[in-house]
Structures are given as structure tokens and as C-alpha cells.
Short mmCIF file of C-alpha atoms in Angstrom, two decimals:
data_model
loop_
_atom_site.label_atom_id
_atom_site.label_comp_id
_atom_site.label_asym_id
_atom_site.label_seq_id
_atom_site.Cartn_x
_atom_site.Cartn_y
_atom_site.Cartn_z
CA UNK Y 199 -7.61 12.01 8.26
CA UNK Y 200 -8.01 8.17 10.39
CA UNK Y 201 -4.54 8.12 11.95
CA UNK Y 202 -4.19 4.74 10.41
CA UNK Y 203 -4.09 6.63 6.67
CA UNK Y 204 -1.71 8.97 8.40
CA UNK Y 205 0.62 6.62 9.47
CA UNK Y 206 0.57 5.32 5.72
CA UNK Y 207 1.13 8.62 4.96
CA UNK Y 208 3.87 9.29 6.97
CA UNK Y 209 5.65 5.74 5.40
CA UNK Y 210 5.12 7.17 1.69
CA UNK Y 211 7.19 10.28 2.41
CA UNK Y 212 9.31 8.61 4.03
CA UNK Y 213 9.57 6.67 0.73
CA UNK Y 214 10.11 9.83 -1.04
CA UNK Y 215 12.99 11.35 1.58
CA UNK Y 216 14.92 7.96 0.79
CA UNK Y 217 15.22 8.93 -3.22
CA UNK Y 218 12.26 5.94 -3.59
CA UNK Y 219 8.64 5.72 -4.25
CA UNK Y 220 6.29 7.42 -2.61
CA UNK Y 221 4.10 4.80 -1.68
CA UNK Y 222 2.98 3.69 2.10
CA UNK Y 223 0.91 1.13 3.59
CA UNK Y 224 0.05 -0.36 7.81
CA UNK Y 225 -1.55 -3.73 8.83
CA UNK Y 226 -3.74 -3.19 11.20
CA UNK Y 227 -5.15 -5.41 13.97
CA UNK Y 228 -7.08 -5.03 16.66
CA UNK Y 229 -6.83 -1.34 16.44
CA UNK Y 230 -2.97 -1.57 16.75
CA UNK Y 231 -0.32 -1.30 13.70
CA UNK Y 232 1.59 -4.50 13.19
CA UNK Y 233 3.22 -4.27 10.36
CA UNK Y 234 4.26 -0.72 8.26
CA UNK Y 235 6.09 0.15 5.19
CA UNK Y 236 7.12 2.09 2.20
CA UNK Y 237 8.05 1.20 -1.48
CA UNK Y 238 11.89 0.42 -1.22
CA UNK Y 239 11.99 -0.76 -4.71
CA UNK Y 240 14.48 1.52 -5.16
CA UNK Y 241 16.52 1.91 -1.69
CA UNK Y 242 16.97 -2.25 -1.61
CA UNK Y 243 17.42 -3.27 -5.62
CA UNK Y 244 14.64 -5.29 -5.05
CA UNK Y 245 12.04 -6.49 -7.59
CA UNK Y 246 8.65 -7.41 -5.37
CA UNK Y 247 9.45 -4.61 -2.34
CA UNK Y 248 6.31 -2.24 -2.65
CA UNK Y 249 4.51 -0.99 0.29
CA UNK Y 250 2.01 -3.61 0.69
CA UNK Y 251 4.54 -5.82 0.46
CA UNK Y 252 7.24 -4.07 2.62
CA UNK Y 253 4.36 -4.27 5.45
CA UNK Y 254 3.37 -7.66 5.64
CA UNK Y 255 7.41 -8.38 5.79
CA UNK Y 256 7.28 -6.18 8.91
CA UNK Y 257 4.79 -7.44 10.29
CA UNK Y 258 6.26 -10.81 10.19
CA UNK Y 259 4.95 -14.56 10.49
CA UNK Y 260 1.83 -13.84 12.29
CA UNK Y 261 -0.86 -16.38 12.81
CA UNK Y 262 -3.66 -17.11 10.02
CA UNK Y 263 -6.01 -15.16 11.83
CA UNK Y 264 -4.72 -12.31 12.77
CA UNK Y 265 -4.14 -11.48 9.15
CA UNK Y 266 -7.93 -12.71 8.18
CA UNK Y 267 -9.16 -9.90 10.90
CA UNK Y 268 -6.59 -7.20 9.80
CA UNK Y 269 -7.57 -4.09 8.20
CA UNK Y 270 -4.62 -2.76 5.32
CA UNK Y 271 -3.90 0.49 4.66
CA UNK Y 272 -2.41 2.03 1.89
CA UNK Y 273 -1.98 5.19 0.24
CA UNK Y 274 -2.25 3.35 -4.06
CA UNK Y 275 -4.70 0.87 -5.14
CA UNK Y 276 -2.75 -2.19 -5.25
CA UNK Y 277 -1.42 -3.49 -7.84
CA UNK Y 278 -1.74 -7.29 -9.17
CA UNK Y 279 0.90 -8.55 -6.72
CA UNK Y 280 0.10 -6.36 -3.95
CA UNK Y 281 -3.40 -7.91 -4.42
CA UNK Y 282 -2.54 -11.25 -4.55
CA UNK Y 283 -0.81 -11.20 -1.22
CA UNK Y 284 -3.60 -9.53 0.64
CA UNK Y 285 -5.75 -12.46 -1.10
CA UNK Y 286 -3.28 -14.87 -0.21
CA UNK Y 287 -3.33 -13.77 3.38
CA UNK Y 288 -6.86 -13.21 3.79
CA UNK Y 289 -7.30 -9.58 4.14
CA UNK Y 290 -10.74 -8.83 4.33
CA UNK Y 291 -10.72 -4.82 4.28
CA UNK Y 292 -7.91 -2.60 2.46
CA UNK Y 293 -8.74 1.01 2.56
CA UNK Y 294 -6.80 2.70 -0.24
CA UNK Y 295 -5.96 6.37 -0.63
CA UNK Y 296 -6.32 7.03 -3.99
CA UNK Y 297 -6.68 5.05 -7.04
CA UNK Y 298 -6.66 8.25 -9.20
CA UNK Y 299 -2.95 8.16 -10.55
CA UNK Y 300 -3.26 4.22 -10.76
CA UNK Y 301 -6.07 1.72 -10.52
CA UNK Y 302 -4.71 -1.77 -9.37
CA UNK Y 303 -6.90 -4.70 -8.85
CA UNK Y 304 -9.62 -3.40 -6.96
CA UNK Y 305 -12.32 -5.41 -9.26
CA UNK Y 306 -10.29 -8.86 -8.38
CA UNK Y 307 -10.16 -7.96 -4.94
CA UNK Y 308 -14.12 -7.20 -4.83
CA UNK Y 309 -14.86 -10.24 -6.69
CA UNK Y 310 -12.81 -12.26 -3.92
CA UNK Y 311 -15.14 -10.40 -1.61
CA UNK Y 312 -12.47 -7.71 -0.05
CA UNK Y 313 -14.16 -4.89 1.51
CA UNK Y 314 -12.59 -1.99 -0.27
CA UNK Y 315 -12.88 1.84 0.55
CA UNK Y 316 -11.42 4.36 -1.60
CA UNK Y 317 -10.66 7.89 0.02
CA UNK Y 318 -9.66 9.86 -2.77
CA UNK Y 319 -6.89 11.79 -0.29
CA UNK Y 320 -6.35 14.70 -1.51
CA UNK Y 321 -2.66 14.88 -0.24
CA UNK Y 322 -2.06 10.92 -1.32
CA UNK Y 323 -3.30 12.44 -5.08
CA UNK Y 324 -0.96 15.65 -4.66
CA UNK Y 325 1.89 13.29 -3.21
CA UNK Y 326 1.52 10.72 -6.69
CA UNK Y 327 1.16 13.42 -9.25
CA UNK Y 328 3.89 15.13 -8.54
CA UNK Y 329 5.99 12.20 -7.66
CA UNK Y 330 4.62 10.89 -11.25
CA UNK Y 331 5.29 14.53 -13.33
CA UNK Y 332 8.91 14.76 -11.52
CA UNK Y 333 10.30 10.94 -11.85
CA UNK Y 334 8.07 9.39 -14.70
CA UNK Y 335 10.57 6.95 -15.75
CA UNK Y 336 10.75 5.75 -11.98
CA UNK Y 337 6.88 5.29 -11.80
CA UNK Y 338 6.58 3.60 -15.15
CA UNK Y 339 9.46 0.93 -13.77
CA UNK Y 340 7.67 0.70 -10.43
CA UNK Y 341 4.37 -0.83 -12.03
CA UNK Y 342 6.01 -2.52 -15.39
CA UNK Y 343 5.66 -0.44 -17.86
#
């Protein structure tokens, strides 16, 4: 697995130890991580703290283009607001784990001209799934419904 997925990895289970989501992401730029994070939707009462998001916080005011020649990882297609921020900041390439358990706005992103590639991770699937059959009323909170 790229050691960029990994490291996503690694932030979704970390997710999961914390009683949260199991959801990771990493900016990447210039072949470094710069920003990393989990869901902590749950660990922080917050309303807008998914991983996407949780990594761009980390990764802190940067200038416009390092985030226009940053690659984003992240082990969910994101969702609608997840989207929007990588739109908003100019991300031209996400590569997404899975989008298996939940499709986000992969078509919006394409249309904006995002270069997406979708892995189909086995072990982001596995980690989902059972995170989805164990705590549905969690994941059905997590993306509004």
C-alpha cells in the first residue's frame, strides 16, 4: 500500500481507538505530509470535524499554492463538505480508499476537474463495514442521515 494511504490508514484507526469514526485523511506536498487527521466528530462535539477536514486544520494557513500542488489522501470518498473544501482550496488530486460503503461527491469533484483515484482498499472496505454493521446509528449521524 503507498505509505501516504498508510498514514491515512493509520489516522482512521486511530479514529476508531478514540470511540470515533474511523475515517483518515494526509495533505501531501512535495512528497512530504503537511497536514493529517481523523474524524473527531465524536471526540470534539463538533459538527464539520471529519478527516478531510481535521487535515487541512493541521496543516494550517499554508500559502495558495502549496495547497493547489498538494495531493489528499483519504481513506472515504468525500462527502459534500469535504469536497467543497478541497475545491475551495484547490486540490487538484485526492486519492480515496474506498467509495464502496459511501460515495461522496466524486462526480462534482471530476466535473471541477479533480484528478480522482479510487483504490478500492481492501482493509479501508473491511475497516467501514464493520465500523458501519457495529455503530450504524454513529455512521448514519456522521453523514446526515
Amino acid at each position: 500500500m503507498d505509505p501516504f494511504m498508510q498514514a491515512a490508514l493509520g489516522e482512521a484507526r486511530l479514529g476508531l481507538a478514540e470511540g470515533g469514526i474511523p475515517i483518515g485523511s494526509v495533505i501531501v506536498h512535495d512528497g512530504r505530509i503537511i497536514g493529517r487527521g481523523h474524524n473527531r466528530r465524536v471526540q470534539q462535539g463538533s459538527a464539520i470535524r471529519h478527516g478531510e477536514m481535521d487535515a487541512f486544520e493541521n496543516a494550517g494557513r499554508q500559502p495558495a499554492r502549496v495547497y493547489r500542488e498538494a495531493v489528499l489522501y483519504t481513506t472515504l470518498s468525500p462527502c459534500a463538505m469535504c469536497s467543497g473544501a478541497i475545491l475551495l482550496y484547490g486540490i487538484p488530486r485526492v486519492v480515496i480508499g474506498e467509495n464502496r460503503t459511501f460515495l461522496g461527491e466524486e462526480a462534482l469533484l471530476r466535473e471541477r476537474g479533480v484528478q480522482l483515484d479510487v483504490l478500492q482498499d481492501a482493509e479501508c472496505i473491511r475497516l467501514m463495514e464493520d465500523f458501519i454493521a457495529t455503530r450504524p446509528e454513529l455512521w448514519h449521524e456522521d453523514i446526515g442521515e
